[in-house]
XYZ file of C-alpha atoms in Angstrom:
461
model
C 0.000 0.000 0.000
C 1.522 3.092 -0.647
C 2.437 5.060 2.394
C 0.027 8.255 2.544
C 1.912 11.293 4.408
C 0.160 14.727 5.389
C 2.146 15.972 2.398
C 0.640 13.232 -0.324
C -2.768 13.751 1.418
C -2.728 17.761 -0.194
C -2.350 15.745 -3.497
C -4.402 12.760 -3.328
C -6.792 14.354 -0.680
C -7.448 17.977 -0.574
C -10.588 17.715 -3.644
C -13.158 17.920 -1.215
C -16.235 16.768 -2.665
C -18.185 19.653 -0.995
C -22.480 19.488 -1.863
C -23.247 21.507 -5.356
C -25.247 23.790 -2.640
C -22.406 25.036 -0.610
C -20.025 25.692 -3.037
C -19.718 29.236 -5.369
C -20.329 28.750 -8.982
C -17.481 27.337 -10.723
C -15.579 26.481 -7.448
C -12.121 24.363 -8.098
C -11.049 21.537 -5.636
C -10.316 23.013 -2.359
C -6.035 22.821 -1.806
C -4.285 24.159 0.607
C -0.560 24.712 -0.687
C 0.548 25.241 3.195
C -0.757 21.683 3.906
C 2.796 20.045 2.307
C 4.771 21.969 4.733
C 3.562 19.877 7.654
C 5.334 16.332 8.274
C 4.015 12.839 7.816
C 3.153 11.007 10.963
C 5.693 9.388 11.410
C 8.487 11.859 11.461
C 5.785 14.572 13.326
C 6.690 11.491 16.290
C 10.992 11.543 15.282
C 10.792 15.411 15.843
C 8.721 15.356 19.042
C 10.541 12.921 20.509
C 13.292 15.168 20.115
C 11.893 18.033 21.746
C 10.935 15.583 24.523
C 14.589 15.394 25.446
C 15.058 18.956 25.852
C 12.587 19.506 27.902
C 13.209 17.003 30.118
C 16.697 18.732 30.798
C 14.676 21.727 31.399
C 12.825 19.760 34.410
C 15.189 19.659 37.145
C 15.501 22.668 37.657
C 12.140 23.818 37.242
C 11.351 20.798 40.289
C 13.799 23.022 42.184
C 12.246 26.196 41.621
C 8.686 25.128 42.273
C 10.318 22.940 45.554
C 8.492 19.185 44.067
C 10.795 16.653 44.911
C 9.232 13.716 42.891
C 6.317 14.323 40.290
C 3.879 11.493 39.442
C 1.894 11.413 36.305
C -0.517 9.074 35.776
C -2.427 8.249 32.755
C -5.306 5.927 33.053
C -6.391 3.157 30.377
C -8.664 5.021 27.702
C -8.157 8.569 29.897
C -5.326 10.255 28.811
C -3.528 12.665 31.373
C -3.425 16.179 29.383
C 0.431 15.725 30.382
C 1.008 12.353 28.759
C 1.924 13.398 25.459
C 4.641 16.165 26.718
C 6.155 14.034 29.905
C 6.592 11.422 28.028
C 6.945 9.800 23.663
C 3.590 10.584 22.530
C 2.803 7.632 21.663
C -0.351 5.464 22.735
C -0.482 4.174 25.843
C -3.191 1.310 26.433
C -2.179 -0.124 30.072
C -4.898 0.021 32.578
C -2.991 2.719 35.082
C 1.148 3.837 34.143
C 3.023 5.923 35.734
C 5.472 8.600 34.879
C 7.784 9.391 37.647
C 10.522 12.157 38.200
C 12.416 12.609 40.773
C 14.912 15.382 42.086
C 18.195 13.153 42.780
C 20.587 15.600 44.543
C 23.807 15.142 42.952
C 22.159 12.212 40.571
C 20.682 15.211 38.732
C 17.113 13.789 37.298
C 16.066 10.426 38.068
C 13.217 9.225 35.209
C 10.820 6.164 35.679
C 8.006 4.822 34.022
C 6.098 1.973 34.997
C 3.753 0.900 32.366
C 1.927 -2.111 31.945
C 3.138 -2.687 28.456
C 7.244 -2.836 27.779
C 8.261 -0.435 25.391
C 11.400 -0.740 23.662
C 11.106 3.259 23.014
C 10.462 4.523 26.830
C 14.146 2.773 27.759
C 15.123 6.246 25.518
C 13.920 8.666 28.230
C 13.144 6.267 30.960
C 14.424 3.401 33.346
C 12.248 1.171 32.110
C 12.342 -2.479 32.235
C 12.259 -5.071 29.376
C 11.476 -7.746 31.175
C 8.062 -8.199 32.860
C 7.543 -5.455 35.173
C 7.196 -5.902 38.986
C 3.771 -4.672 40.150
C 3.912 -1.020 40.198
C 2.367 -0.724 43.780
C 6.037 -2.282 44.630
C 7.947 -0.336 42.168
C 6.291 2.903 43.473
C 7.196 2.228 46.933
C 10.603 1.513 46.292
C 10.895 4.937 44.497
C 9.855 7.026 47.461
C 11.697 4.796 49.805
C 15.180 5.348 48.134
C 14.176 9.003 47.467
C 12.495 10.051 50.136
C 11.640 13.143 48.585
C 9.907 15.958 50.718
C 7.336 16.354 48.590
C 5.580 14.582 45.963
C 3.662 16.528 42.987
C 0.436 15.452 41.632
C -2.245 16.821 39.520
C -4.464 17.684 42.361
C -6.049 21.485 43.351
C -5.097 23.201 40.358
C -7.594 26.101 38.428
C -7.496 24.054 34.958
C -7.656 20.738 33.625
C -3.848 20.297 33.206
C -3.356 20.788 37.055
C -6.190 18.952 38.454
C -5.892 15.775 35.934
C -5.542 12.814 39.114
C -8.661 11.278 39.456
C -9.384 10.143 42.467
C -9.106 6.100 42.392
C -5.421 7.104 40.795
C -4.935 9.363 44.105
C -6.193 6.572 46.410
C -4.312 4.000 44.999
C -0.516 6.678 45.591
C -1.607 7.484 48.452
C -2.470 3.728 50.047
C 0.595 2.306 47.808
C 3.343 5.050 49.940
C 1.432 4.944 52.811
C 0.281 7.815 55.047
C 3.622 9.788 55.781
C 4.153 9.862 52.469
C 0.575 11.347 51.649
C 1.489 14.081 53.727
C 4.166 15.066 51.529
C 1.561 15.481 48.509
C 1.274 18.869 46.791
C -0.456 20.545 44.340
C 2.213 20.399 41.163
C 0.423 23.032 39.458
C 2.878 25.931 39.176
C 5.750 23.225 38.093
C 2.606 21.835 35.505
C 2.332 25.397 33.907
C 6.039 26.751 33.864
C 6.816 22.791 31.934
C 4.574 23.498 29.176
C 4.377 27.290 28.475
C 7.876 26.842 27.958
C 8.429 27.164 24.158
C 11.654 25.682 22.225
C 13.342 27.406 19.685
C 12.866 24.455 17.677
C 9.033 24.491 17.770
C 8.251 27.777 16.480
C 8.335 26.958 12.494
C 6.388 23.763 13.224
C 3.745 26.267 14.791
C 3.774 28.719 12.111
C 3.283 26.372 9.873
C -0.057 24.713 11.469
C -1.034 28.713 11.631
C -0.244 29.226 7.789
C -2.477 25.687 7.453
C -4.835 27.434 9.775
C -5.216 30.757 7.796
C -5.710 29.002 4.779
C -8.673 27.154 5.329
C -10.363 29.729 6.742
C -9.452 32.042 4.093
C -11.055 29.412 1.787
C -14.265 29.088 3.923
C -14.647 32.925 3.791
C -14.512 33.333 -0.064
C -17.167 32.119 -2.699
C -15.219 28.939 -2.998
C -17.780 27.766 -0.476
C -19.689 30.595 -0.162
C -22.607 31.522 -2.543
C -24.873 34.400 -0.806
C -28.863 34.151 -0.641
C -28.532 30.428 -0.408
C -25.273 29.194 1.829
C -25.909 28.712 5.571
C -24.038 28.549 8.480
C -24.008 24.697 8.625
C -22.970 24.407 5.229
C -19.908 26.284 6.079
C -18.996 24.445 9.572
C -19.183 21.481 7.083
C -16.875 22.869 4.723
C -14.501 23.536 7.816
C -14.517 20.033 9.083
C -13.851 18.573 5.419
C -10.942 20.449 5.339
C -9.876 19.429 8.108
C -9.730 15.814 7.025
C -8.780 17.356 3.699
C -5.041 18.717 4.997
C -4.858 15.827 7.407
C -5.410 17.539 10.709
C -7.867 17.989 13.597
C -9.453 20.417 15.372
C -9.689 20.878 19.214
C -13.354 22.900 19.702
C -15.928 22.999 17.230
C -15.816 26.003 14.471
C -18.266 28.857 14.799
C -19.973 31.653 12.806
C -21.398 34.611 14.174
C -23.301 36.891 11.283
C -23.883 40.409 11.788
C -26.140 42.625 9.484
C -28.592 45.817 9.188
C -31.593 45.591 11.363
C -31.573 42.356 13.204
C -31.272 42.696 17.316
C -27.486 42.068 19.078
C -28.086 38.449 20.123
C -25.365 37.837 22.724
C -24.333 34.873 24.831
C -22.131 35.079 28.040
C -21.072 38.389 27.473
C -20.231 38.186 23.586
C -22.248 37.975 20.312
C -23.961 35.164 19.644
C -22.746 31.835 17.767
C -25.157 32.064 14.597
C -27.857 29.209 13.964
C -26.593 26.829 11.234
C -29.999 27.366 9.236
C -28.881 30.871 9.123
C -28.164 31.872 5.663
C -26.117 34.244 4.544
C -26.926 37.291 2.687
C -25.759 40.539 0.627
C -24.394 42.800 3.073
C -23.777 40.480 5.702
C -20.348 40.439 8.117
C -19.281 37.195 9.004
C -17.129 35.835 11.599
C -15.531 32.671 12.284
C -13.605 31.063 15.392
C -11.991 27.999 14.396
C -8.012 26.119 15.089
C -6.463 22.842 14.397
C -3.995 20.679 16.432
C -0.980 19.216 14.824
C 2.161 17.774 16.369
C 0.980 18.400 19.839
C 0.177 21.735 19.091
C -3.372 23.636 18.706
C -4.143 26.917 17.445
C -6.808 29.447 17.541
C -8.024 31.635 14.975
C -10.576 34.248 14.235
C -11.311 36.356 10.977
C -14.105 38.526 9.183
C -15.380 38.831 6.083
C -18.129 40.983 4.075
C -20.600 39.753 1.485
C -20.839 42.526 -0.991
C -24.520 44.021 -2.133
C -24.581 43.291 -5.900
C -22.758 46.489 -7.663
C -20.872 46.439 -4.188
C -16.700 46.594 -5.231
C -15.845 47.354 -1.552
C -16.639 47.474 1.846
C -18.725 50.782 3.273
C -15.690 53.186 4.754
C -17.256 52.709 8.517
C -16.782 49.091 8.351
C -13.130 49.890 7.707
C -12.485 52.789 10.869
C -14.270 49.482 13.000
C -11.205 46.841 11.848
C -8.754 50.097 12.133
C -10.527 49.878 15.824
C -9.454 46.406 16.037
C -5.993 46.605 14.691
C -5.242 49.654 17.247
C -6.597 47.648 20.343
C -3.805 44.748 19.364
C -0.926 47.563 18.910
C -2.041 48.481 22.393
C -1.956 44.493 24.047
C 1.028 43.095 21.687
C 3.543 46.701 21.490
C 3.050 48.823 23.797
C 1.788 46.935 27.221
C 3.144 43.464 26.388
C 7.106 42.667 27.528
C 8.350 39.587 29.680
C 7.668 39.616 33.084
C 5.102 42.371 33.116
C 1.636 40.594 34.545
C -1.358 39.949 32.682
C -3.333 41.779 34.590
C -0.741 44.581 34.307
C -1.218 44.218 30.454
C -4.907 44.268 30.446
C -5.097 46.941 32.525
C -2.930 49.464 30.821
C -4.587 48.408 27.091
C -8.036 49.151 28.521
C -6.608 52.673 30.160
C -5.129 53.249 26.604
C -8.388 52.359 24.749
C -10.888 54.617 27.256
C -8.652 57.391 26.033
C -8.480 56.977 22.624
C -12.282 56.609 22.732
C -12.917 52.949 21.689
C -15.001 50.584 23.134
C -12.989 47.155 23.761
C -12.719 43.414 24.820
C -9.945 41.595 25.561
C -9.636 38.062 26.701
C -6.421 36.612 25.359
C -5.381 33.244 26.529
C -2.023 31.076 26.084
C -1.816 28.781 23.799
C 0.516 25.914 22.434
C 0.172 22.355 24.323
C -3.179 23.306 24.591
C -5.821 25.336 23.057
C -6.728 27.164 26.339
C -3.030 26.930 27.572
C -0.995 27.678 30.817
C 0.551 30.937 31.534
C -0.563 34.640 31.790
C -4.204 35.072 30.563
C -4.739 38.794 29.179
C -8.645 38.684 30.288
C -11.269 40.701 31.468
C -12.435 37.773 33.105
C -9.689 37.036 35.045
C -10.319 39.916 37.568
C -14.055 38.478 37.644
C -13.562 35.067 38.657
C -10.945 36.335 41.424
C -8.907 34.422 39.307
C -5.198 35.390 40.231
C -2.980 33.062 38.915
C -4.158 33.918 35.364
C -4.034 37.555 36.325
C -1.280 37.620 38.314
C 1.332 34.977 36.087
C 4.260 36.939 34.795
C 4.653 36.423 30.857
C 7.034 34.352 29.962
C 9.770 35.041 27.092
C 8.968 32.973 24.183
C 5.722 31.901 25.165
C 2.751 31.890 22.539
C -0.544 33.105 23.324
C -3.788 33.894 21.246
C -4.612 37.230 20.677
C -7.900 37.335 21.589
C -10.323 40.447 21.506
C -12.760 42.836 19.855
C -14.235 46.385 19.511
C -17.577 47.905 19.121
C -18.058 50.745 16.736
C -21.409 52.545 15.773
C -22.068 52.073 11.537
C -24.665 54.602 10.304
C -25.698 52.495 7.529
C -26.947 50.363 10.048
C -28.538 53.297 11.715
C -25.661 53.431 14.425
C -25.919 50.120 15.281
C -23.041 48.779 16.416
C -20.396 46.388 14.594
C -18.188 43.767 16.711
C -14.591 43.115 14.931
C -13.859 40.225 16.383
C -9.922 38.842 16.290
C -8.389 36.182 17.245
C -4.070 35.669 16.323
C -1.405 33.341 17.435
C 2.010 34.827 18.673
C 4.852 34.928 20.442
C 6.509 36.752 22.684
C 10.077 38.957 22.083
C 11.808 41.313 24.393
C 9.850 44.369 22.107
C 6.118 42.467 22.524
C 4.524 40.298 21.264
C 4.926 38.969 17.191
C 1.912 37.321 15.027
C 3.027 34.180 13.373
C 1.186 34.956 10.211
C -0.090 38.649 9.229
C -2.657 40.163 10.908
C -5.739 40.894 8.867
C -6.240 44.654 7.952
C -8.917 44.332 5.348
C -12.160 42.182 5.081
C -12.105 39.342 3.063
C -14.621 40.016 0.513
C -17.240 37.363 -0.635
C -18.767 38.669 -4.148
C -21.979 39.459 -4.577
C -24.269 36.212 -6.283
C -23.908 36.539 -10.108
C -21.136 39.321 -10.097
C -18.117 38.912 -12.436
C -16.007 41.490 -10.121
């Protein structure tokens, strides 16, 4: 069988056989040039693997730093641990409870263990692991901490997210009856250790990232244009369809669902928790309308997040009305406020948040921000840029220093009144990978200026 890599699939795959009712009149087979720039499977695992080497040299003295003697991750049969993938090969791992164990050896340096219940020629790479059959890990465990004797152990227990609160609690009872009860004592929250591990960025990721953003801005670039688009009969659904299909199409995945939100003349604001509206999918979409959509992928242990707008012309329409462009010139100012001027290593993200909105209520624009980090994870560790932050008392997000290096997703929006619309008022919604430098923060890809223009039904502009 010949071997199909995500670089053959933009060949053999990427003609996606959308319905005759969602795509624009004389639409070609959707391709997505960026799509041969990401790796075949198996070398996506070669490349990851070596990443996982660095960071485990990072570990130690993180450990030190964050005072966890021993760390214990545990992944459960058919429940991943969010950590799996990054602590250890990411590669499957089917045994009904292993364990991932680091420990803080003094003058041993870093001490690595996994006990699976599979042998895995590949974990002996990064691990003590044994070939043979392995001794029950209840005995193994206890052996560990006996040896050790670390002062503390770190789990995945009281954290504020997922990541840091991923021990269930058969998987705690089991640690904490297998050491015994001095030993439970000794159990801490590994949270802070948990989020400095993976918002820490290698050098060597960053054009693996870029290029799942480039994949990333191409398909929705596609889904905004009358390649899929045809106005007065398209709706919503048809174009979440279109999104997953691509998906398949470049040979990726997506983390979260995609989403539309439509704006246009007349109809109410519909909002939900604070922020317009996701759109019905039997909403169709018409001359004049804006349209928004939220969508990422996740490739090589990665996910990104991604929002853009686009206008449907009215028919004789060549451009966009010059109020729709002062609200994206809203848009763009608000991130040269976060990413420029607030945005440097160390600062808080509260601090951040704090000075952009300061800047904005002078300048006379009406704002949102809720930037998150990203990477590992679509909603990622690190220092969340938020309005929400301050809300939910929240002040690890609001309090964590940014980190050098560390990607995040510019996340935010204004609100500007349009007199065609009789002053109602238009949401420019963004959302843009970056990174940060010692001058800000950097987009991986462009940011968009103009909207992407979907021509009116029947015009040969």
């Amino acid at each position: 069988m010949k071997r199909l890599t995500a670089a053959t699939l933009v060949v053999a795959m990427l003609a996606v056989a959308l319905p005759s009712d969602v795509r624009g009149q004389g639409a070609k087979p959707f391709v997505v040039p960026e799509a041969a720039a990401l790796l075949p499977w198996a070398q996506q695992i070669t490349v990851r693997e070596e990443w996982l080497t660095k960071r485990h040299a990072l570990l130690l003295p993180m450990m030190r730093r964050h005072k966890i003697g021993m760390w214990i991750v545990v992944n459960e049969e058919f429940h991943d641990d969010p950590l799996s993938q990054y602590v250890a090969p990411p590669r499957p791992y089917t045994g009904n409870r292993d364990f991932f164990v680091f420990i803080d050896g003094g003058d041993q340096g870093l001490k690595k263990f996994a006990i699976t219940a599979y042998t895995e020629e590949n974990l002996a790479r990064f691990f003590d692991a044994p070939f043979t059959e392995p001794r029950p890990p209840a005995t193994t465990l206890r052996d560990l901490y006996q040896q050790y004797k670390p002062a503390t152990v770190g789990l995945g227990i009281r954290g504020r997210r997922g990541q840091t609160r991923s021990l269930g609690y058969d998987a705690y009872r089991f640690l904490a009856e297998t050491l015994g009860e001095d030993a439970e004592k000794t159990f801490v929250s590994a949270s802070d250790l948990i989020e400095e591990y993976l918002d820490t960025r290698l050098p060597e990721e960053t054009a693996h990232y870029r290029a799942a953003v480039s994949v990333t801005e191409a398909i929705v670039k596609r889904a905004l244009s009358n390649a899929v688009i045809t106005p007065n009969r398209t709706t919503v659904g048809d174009v979440r369809r279109a999104l997953f299909d691509m998906l398949g199409a470049a040979g990726v995945r997506t983390w979260f669902q995609p989403d539309l939100r439509v704006q246009r003349k007349g109809d109410d604001i519909a909002t939900s928790r604070g922020f317009l509206a996701v759109a019905p999918e039997s909403t169709v979409i018409r001359h004049g309308d804006v349209v928004h959509v939220d969508f990422g992928i996740s490739y090589m242990g990665f996910d990104t997040d991604w929002q853009k707008m686009a206008y449907v012309l009215q028919p004789g329409e060549r451009d966009v009305p010059e109020s729709f462009k002062q609200a994206m010139a809203n848009t763009n100012t608000l991130q040269d406020a976060v990413m420029l001027r607030h945005a440097r290593p160390g600062a808080t993200g509260g601090s951040v948040f704090t000075n952009t909105m300061a800047e904005m209520k002078q300048r006379g624009i009406e704002a949102m921000v809720y930037s998150h980090p990203i990477g590992t994870q679509g909603h990622g560790l690190g220092a969340s840029i938020d309005f929400r932050s301050p809300l939910r008392s929240d002040t690890t997000a609001q309090n964590s220093r940014l980190r050098l290096g560390s990607y995040i997703s510019i996340e935010l929006n204004t609100a500007t009144p349009i007199p065609e619309w009789g002053g109602k008022k238009l949401f420019v919604m963004m959302e843009d990978d970056a990174f940060l430098t010692d001058q800000g923060f950097r987009f991986f890809r462009p940011r968009q200026e103009s909207y992407y223009l979907i021509k009116a039904a029947g015009s040969a502009m």
